[in-house]
Coordinates of C-alpha atoms and ligand atoms in Angstrom, one line a residue:
M533 CA 28.5 -10.9 -15.4
T534 CA 26.6 -7.7 -14.7
P535 CA 28.5 -4.6 -13.6
T536 CA 26.8 -4.8 -10.2
T537 CA 28.8 -7.9 -9.4
Q538 CA 32.0 -6.1 -10.1
S539 CA 33.7 -3.6 -7.8
P540 CA 31.9 -0.2 -7.4
E541 CA 35.0 1.3 -9.0
A542 CA 34.7 -0.9 -12.1
F543 CA 31.0 0.0 -12.3
A544 CA 31.7 3.7 -12.0
E545 CA 34.4 3.4 -14.7
R546 CA 31.9 1.7 -17.0
L547 CA 29.4 4.5 -16.5
R548 CA 32.0 7.1 -17.0
A549 CA 33.1 5.5 -20.3
G550 CA 29.5 5.5 -21.4
G551 CA 29.1 9.2 -20.5
L552 CA 26.8 8.5 -17.6
G553 CA 29.4 9.0 -14.8
T554 CA 28.2 12.4 -13.6
I555 CA 24.6 11.1 -13.6
Y556 CA 25.7 8.2 -11.4
D557 CA 27.5 10.6 -9.0
K558 CA 24.2 12.6 -8.7
V559 CA 22.1 9.5 -8.2
L560 CA 24.4 8.4 -5.4
A561 CA 24.3 11.9 -3.8
G562 CA 20.5 12.0 -4.1
Q563 CA 20.6 15.1 -6.4
R564 CA 18.0 16.0 -8.9
L565 CA 18.6 15.2 -12.6
D566 CA 17.9 17.8 -15.2
A567 CA 16.5 17.7 -18.8
D568 CA 19.9 17.3 -20.4
E569 CA 20.6 14.3 -18.2
G570 CA 17.2 12.9 -19.1
M571 CA 18.1 13.2 -22.8
R572 CA 21.5 11.5 -22.2
L573 CA 19.8 8.6 -20.4
F574 CA 17.4 8.1 -23.3
A575 CA 20.3 8.3 -25.8
S576 CA 22.3 5.6 -23.9
N577 CA 21.9 1.9 -24.7
D578 CA 23.5 0.8 -21.4
I579 CA 20.3 -0.5 -20.0
L580 CA 22.0 -2.4 -17.1
S581 CA 23.6 0.8 -15.8
I582 CA 20.4 2.8 -16.2
G583 CA 18.5 0.0 -14.5
H584 CA 21.1 -0.2 -11.7
M585 CA 20.8 3.5 -11.0
A586 CA 17.0 3.3 -11.0
N587 CA 17.2 0.4 -8.6
I588 CA 19.3 2.4 -6.2
V589 CA 16.5 5.1 -6.1
R590 CA 13.8 2.4 -5.9
E591 CA 15.4 0.7 -2.9
R592 CA 16.1 4.1 -1.3
I593 CA 12.4 5.0 -1.4
N594 CA 10.7 1.6 -1.1
G595 CA 13.3 -0.9 0.0
D596 CA 12.3 -4.4 -1.1
T597 CA 8.6 -3.8 -1.1
T598 CA 6.5 -4.3 -4.2
Y599 CA 2.9 -3.2 -3.9
Y600 CA -0.1 -4.6 -5.6
V601 CA -3.9 -4.1 -5.2
S602 CA -6.8 -6.5 -5.5
N603 CA -8.9 -4.6 -7.9
R604 CA -11.3 -4.7 -10.8
H605 CA -11.5 -2.4 -13.8
L606 CA -15.0 -1.2 -14.7
N607 CA -15.5 0.6 -18.0
Y608 CA -19.0 1.9 -17.7
T609 CA -19.1 3.0 -21.4
N610 CA -16.9 2.9 -24.5
V611 CA -19.0 5.6 -26.2
C612 CA -16.8 8.6 -26.7
V613 CA -17.2 11.9 -28.5
F614 CA -13.4 12.0 -29.2
H615 CA -11.4 10.2 -31.8
C616 CA -7.9 9.8 -30.4
T617 CA -5.6 8.2 -33.0
F618 CA -4.1 5.8 -30.4
C619 CA -7.4 4.4 -29.1
A620 CA -9.1 1.1 -30.1
F621 CA -11.5 1.2 -27.3
R622 CA -13.9 4.0 -28.3
A623 CA -17.2 3.6 -30.2
D624 CA -19.9 5.8 -31.6
R625 CA -23.2 5.8 -29.8
G626 CA -25.5 3.2 -31.4
A627 CA -22.6 1.3 -33.0
A628 CA -22.8 -2.5 -32.7
D629 CA -19.9 -2.7 -30.4
A630 CA -21.0 0.2 -28.1
W631 CA -22.0 -0.3 -24.5
E632 CA -23.4 1.8 -21.6
W633 CA -23.9 0.3 -18.2
D634 CA -26.5 1.7 -15.9
V635 CA -25.7 2.3 -12.2
D636 CA -27.1 -1.1 -11.2
E637 CA -24.9 -2.9 -13.7
V638 CA -21.8 -1.2 -12.5
V639 CA -22.7 -2.0 -8.9
R640 CA -23.5 -5.6 -9.8
R641 CA -20.0 -6.0 -11.4
A642 CA -18.3 -4.3 -8.5
G643 CA -20.1 -6.8 -6.2
E644 CA -18.4 -9.7 -8.1
A645 CA -15.1 -8.1 -7.3
A646 CA -16.0 -7.4 -3.7
G647 CA -17.1 -11.0 -3.3
Q648 CA -13.5 -12.0 -4.3
G649 CA -12.0 -9.7 -1.6
A650 CA -11.2 -6.7 -3.9
R651 CA -10.1 -3.4 -2.3
E652 CA -10.4 -1.1 -5.3
V653 CA -12.5 -0.5 -8.3
H654 CA -10.9 1.4 -11.2
I655 CA -13.6 3.1 -13.2
V656 CA -13.0 4.9 -16.5
G657 CA -15.0 5.3 -19.7
G658 CA -15.3 7.3 -22.9
V659 CA -16.5 10.9 -22.8
H660 CA -20.1 10.1 -23.3
P661 CA -22.4 12.6 -25.2
S662 CA -25.5 12.5 -23.0
L663 CA -25.0 10.9 -19.6
P664 CA -25.9 13.6 -17.0
F665 CA -23.8 14.7 -14.1
S666 CA -26.2 12.9 -11.7
Y667 CA -25.3 9.5 -13.4
Y668 CA -21.7 9.9 -12.1
T669 CA -22.6 11.1 -8.6
D670 CA -25.4 8.4 -8.3
L671 CA -22.8 5.8 -9.4
L672 CA -20.3 6.8 -6.8
K673 CA -22.9 7.0 -4.0
A674 CA -24.4 3.6 -4.9
L675 CA -21.0 2.0 -4.9
R676 CA -19.9 3.6 -1.6
D677 CA -23.2 2.7 0.1
T678 CA -23.3 -0.9 -1.2
Y679 CA -19.6 -1.8 -0.9
P680 CA -17.9 0.6 1.6
Q681 CA -14.8 -1.6 1.6
L682 CA -14.0 -0.7 -2.0
D683 CA -11.9 2.4 -2.8
I684 CA -13.3 4.1 -5.8
K685 CA -10.4 5.3 -8.2
A686 CA -12.4 6.8 -11.0
F687 CA -12.5 9.2 -14.0
T688 CA -9.5 10.5 -15.8
A689 CA -8.8 14.2 -16.0
V690 CA -10.4 14.1 -19.5
E691 CA -13.7 12.8 -18.0
L692 CA -13.5 15.2 -15.0
K693 CA -13.2 18.3 -17.2
H694 CA -16.3 17.0 -19.0
L695 CA -18.2 16.3 -15.8
A696 CA -17.4 19.8 -14.5
K697 CA -19.0 21.2 -17.6
L698 CA -22.0 19.0 -17.2
S699 CA -22.4 20.1 -13.6
H700 CA -22.4 23.8 -14.6
K701 CA -20.1 24.4 -11.6
P702 CA -16.5 25.5 -11.4
L703 CA -14.1 22.6 -11.4
P704 CA -13.2 22.7 -7.7
E705 CA -16.8 22.6 -6.7
A706 CA -17.6 19.7 -9.1
L707 CA -14.6 17.8 -7.8
R708 CA -15.7 18.4 -4.2
E709 CA -19.2 17.0 -5.1
L710 CA -17.6 13.9 -6.6
K711 CA -15.4 13.4 -3.5
D712 CA -18.4 13.8 -1.2
A713 CA -20.3 11.2 -3.3
G714 CA -17.5 8.7 -2.7
L715 CA -14.6 9.3 -5.1
T716 CA -11.4 8.1 -3.3
S717 CA -8.7 9.0 -5.9
I718 CA -8.1 9.7 -9.6
P719 CA -6.4 7.4 -12.1
G720 CA -3.6 8.8 -14.2
G721 CA -5.1 8.3 -17.7
G722 CA -5.5 10.9 -20.5
A723 CA -2.1 12.5 -20.0
E724 CA -0.7 10.8 -23.1
I725 CA 2.1 13.2 -24.1
F726 CA 1.9 16.9 -23.2
E727 CA 4.1 18.2 -26.1
P728 CA 1.6 20.2 -28.2
R729 CA 2.9 19.1 -31.7
I730 CA 2.7 15.4 -30.9
R731 CA -0.5 15.8 -28.9
K732 CA -2.1 17.4 -31.9
E733 CA -1.2 14.3 -33.9
I734 CA -2.6 11.7 -31.5
C735 CA -5.4 13.4 -29.6
D736 CA -6.2 16.8 -31.1
E737 CA -9.8 17.1 -29.8
K738 CA -9.4 16.6 -26.1
L739 CA -7.9 18.8 -23.4
D740 CA -4.3 19.9 -23.8
G741 CA -1.4 19.1 -21.6
N742 CA -1.7 22.3 -19.5
E743 CA -5.4 21.6 -19.0
W744 CA -4.7 18.0 -17.9
L745 CA -2.1 19.3 -15.4
D746 CA -4.6 21.9 -14.2
V747 CA -7.3 19.4 -13.5
M748 CA -4.8 17.5 -11.4
R749 CA -3.6 20.6 -9.6
T750 CA -7.3 21.4 -8.8
A751 CA -8.0 17.9 -7.6
H752 CA -5.0 17.9 -5.3
G753 CA -6.1 21.3 -4.0
V754 CA -9.4 19.9 -2.9
G755 CA -7.7 16.9 -1.3
I756 CA -8.1 14.2 -3.9
R757 CA -4.9 12.4 -4.7
S758 CA -4.1 11.0 -8.2
N759 CA -1.8 9.0 -10.4
A760 CA -0.1 10.2 -13.6
T761 CA 0.7 8.4 -16.8
M762 CA 2.6 8.9 -20.1
L763 CA 1.7 7.1 -23.3
Y764 CA 5.0 6.2 -25.1
G765 CA 6.1 4.2 -28.1
H766 CA 4.1 6.0 -30.8
V767 CA 5.3 9.2 -32.6
E768 CA 6.8 10.9 -29.6
D769 CA 10.6 11.5 -29.2
D770 CA 13.1 11.6 -26.4
A771 CA 12.5 15.4 -25.8
A772 CA 8.8 14.9 -25.6
R773 CA 9.2 12.2 -23.0
V774 CA 11.7 14.1 -20.9
G775 CA 9.5 17.3 -21.1
H776 CA 6.4 15.3 -20.0
L777 CA 8.2 13.8 -17.0
L778 CA 9.6 17.1 -15.9
A779 CA 6.2 18.8 -16.2
L780 CA 4.8 16.1 -13.9
R781 CA 7.8 16.6 -11.5
A782 CA 7.2 20.4 -11.4
L783 CA 3.5 19.9 -10.5
Q784 CA 4.4 17.4 -7.9
D785 CA 6.8 19.9 -6.3
E786 CA 3.8 22.3 -6.2
T787 CA 1.1 20.0 -4.8
G788 CA 2.6 16.7 -3.6
G789 CA -0.7 15.1 -4.7
F790 CA 0.6 12.4 -7.1
M791 CA 0.9 8.9 -5.7
C792 CA 2.2 6.9 -8.6
F793 CA 3.5 7.3 -12.1
I794 CA 2.6 4.7 -14.8
P795 CA 4.4 4.6 -18.2
L796 CA 1.9 3.2 -20.7
A797 CA 3.3 1.2 -23.6
F798 CA 1.4 1.9 -26.9
H799 CA -0.5 -1.0 -28.4
P800 CA -1.1 -0.3 -32.1
E801 CA -3.6 -3.0 -33.2
N802 CA -7.0 -1.6 -34.3
T803 CA -5.9 2.0 -33.8
G804 CA -5.2 4.8 -36.2
M805 CA -1.5 4.0 -35.9
S806 CA -1.7 0.3 -36.6
D807 CA 1.4 0.6 -38.9
L808 CA 3.6 1.1 -35.9
P809 CA 5.4 -1.8 -34.1
D810 CA 4.8 -2.9 -30.5
T811 CA 7.3 -1.4 -28.1
A812 CA 10.4 -3.4 -27.4
G813 CA 11.1 -4.9 -24.0
M814 CA 14.4 -3.1 -23.6
F815 CA 12.6 0.2 -24.3
D816 CA 9.8 -0.6 -21.8
L817 CA 12.5 -1.1 -19.1
K818 CA 14.4 2.0 -20.1
V819 CA 11.2 4.2 -19.8
I820 CA 10.4 2.7 -16.4
A821 CA 14.0 3.2 -15.2
I822 CA 14.4 6.8 -16.5
S823 CA 11.0 7.7 -15.0
R824 CA 12.2 6.4 -11.6
L825 CA 15.4 8.5 -12.0
L826 CA 13.7 11.8 -13.2
L827 CA 10.6 11.6 -10.9
D828 CA 12.5 11.9 -7.7
N829 CA 9.4 13.3 -5.9
F830 CA 7.1 10.4 -6.8
D831 CA 6.9 7.7 -4.2
H832 CA 5.8 5.0 -6.7
I833 CA 6.5 3.8 -10.2
K834 CA 4.1 1.2 -11.6
A835 CA 5.0 -1.6 -14.0
Y836 CA 1.6 -2.1 -15.6
W837 CA 1.8 -5.8 -16.5
T838 CA -1.3 -5.6 -18.7
M839 CA 0.7 -3.6 -21.2
I840 CA 4.2 -4.9 -20.8
G841 CA 3.5 -8.5 -19.9
L842 CA 3.8 -10.3 -16.6
K843 CA 7.3 -11.5 -17.2
L844 CA 8.7 -8.1 -18.0
A845 CA 6.8 -6.5 -15.1
Q846 CA 8.6 -9.0 -12.9
V847 CA 12.0 -7.9 -14.2
A848 CA 10.9 -4.2 -14.0
Q849 CA 11.1 -4.6 -10.2
S850 CA 14.9 -4.4 -10.6
F851 CA 14.6 -1.4 -13.0
G852 CA 12.9 1.1 -10.8
A853 CA 9.3 -0.2 -10.4
D854 CA 7.8 -0.9 -7.0
D855 CA 4.2 -1.5 -7.9
L856 CA 2.5 -4.0 -10.2
D857 CA -1.0 -2.5 -10.2
G858 CA -3.3 -5.4 -9.4
T859 CA -5.5 -8.3 -10.2
I860 CA -7.5 -6.1 -12.7
L861 CA -10.0 -8.9 -13.6
D862 CA -11.6 -7.2 -16.7
E863 CA -9.2 -5.0 -18.7
R864 CA -10.6 -3.7 -21.9
I865 CA -8.7 -0.6 -23.2
T866 CA -5.4 -2.4 -24.0
H867 CA -7.1 -5.6 -25.1
A868 CA -9.1 -3.7 -27.6
A869 CA -5.7 -2.7 -29.0
G870 CA -4.4 -6.2 -29.3
A871 CA -2.9 -6.9 -25.8
K872 CA -2.0 -10.7 -25.5
T873 CA -1.8 -10.5 -21.7
P874 CA -4.6 -12.1 -19.5
V875 CA -7.5 -9.7 -18.7
G876 CA -6.9 -10.4 -15.0
V877 CA -4.8 -12.5 -12.7
T878 CA -5.1 -13.9 -9.1
R879 CA -3.3 -12.5 -6.0
N880 CA -1.2 -15.7 -6.0
V881 CA 0.2 -15.0 -9.4
L882 CA 1.2 -11.5 -8.4
E883 CA 2.6 -12.5 -5.1
N884 CA 4.7 -15.3 -6.8
L885 CA 6.0 -12.9 -9.4
I886 CA 7.1 -10.5 -6.6
R887 CA 8.7 -13.2 -4.4
E888 CA 10.5 -14.8 -7.3
A889 CA 12.1 -11.4 -7.9
G890 CA 13.4 -11.3 -4.4
R891 CA 10.9 -8.6 -3.3
V892 CA 8.3 -8.6 -0.6
P893 CA 4.7 -8.3 -1.7
V894 CA 2.5 -5.8 0.1
E895 CA -1.2 -5.8 -0.7
R896 CA -2.4 -2.2 -0.6
D897 CA -5.5 -0.1 -1.1
S898 CA -5.9 2.7 -3.6
T899 CA -3.8 5.2 -1.6
Y900 CA -1.0 2.8 -0.6
N901 CA -2.2 1.8 2.9
P902 CA -1.5 -1.9 3.5
A903 CA -4.8 -3.7 2.8
Ligands
V47_2317 O1 -5.8 7.2 -20.9 C1 -5.4 4.1 -24.7 C2 -4.0 4.6 -22.7 C3 -5.0 4.9 -20.7 C4 -4.1 2.8 -25.7 O2 -3.9 5.4 -12.6 C5 -3.5 3.1 -24.5 O3 -3.5 3.5 -11.6 C6 -1.7 1.8 -24.9 O4 -4.6 5.3 -17.6 N1 -2.2 1.4 -26.1 C7 -6.0 4.3 -19.7 N2 -2.3 2.6 -24.1 C8 -5.2 3.4 -18.7 C9 -4.7 4.2 -17.5 C10 -4.3 3.4 -16.3 C11 -4.1 2.1 -16.4 C12 -3.7 1.4 -15.2 C13 -3.6 2.1 -14.0 C14 -3.8 3.4 -14.0 C15 -3.7 4.1 -12.7 C16 -4.1 4.1 -15.1 O5 -4.6 4.0 -21.6 C17 -5.6 6.0 -21.5 C18 -4.5 6.1 -22.6 O6 -3.5 6.9 -22.2 N3 -4.3 4.0 -23.9 N4 -5.3 3.4 -25.8 C19 -3.4 1.9 -26.6 N5 -3.8 1.6 -27.8

């Protein structure tokens, strides 16, 4: 029998005995949790209590709704000048497994998704050594003009910093140009872990945590909303995770521009950290729940089924998550690193997962308007 079926007093007593009583009181009162409380949550193994508290916050913000989007991932290139230790997706230019799609090819693939009723394309790629800025603006314009019904969620903060450099313009101006060309919103990738010592170990070459936050601050400032992520389950520790979440929360206080937070479970196969194990299901749920509890100013927490599996994503709807991402259709980054999940699913599969969990499915666009 779970504590939630016992009396509220018995539940509070269980939390107090486990050292989480004051956190429960704050959650009930809608008060903000601090770094020390974040650390205590990560130190606790009382996953049902942590999940129950996260569920209180989830239902306070989103009720019984679980969102999903009909979308397609499009990775225009895997060629990348960086060598992040956690990445199995990147390739050197000219390598047998490298690809670069021209604008027509991206539009053709987007057309397949549009033909199936998609509302969003999620476009990210490697940091390519020679594609010009015009490639990116031409791509956005061609997609917008050909399939105006598709929202274009594109380019991580890592790519955007690179694009601004290519454009020879200050970042706000480059971002405005991309927005004018059709960019709807920015995905949350590239954040990894902000803590400098760990970041140095897993992605030394690319932008640092403060630069990632600054790209997002600037994007929000020119009216482009974004998501945020955190890569966990590699060499980071509790303090790095808590610090990462609180840095996101502080920027959200400042700009309000984040829509959704997505914890990303590290997949080790074919990476420079292939000796590490996969993340455990209990840990995936714990990270989702603690994210929901600490990120009190984020509207949405996504359970990314590609990385944690469809079944755990279904359960995550009772541990703080209110979004299951989407149909995806052609996921490549996690699958290069050994993911065993499908590369895509139908709307029906997602809707059934949501209904079976007692939630109400709402199909959305990129910016959470009902589709
Ligand atoms: O930036 C790379 C991560 C990210 C691995 O904003 C890995 O809606 C696990 O950001 N194991 C890309 N993770 C994915 C991403 C994303 C996905 C879905 C939705 C949204 C959104 C954003 O994937 C990368 C990196 O952090 N990643 N390699 C790996 N081996």
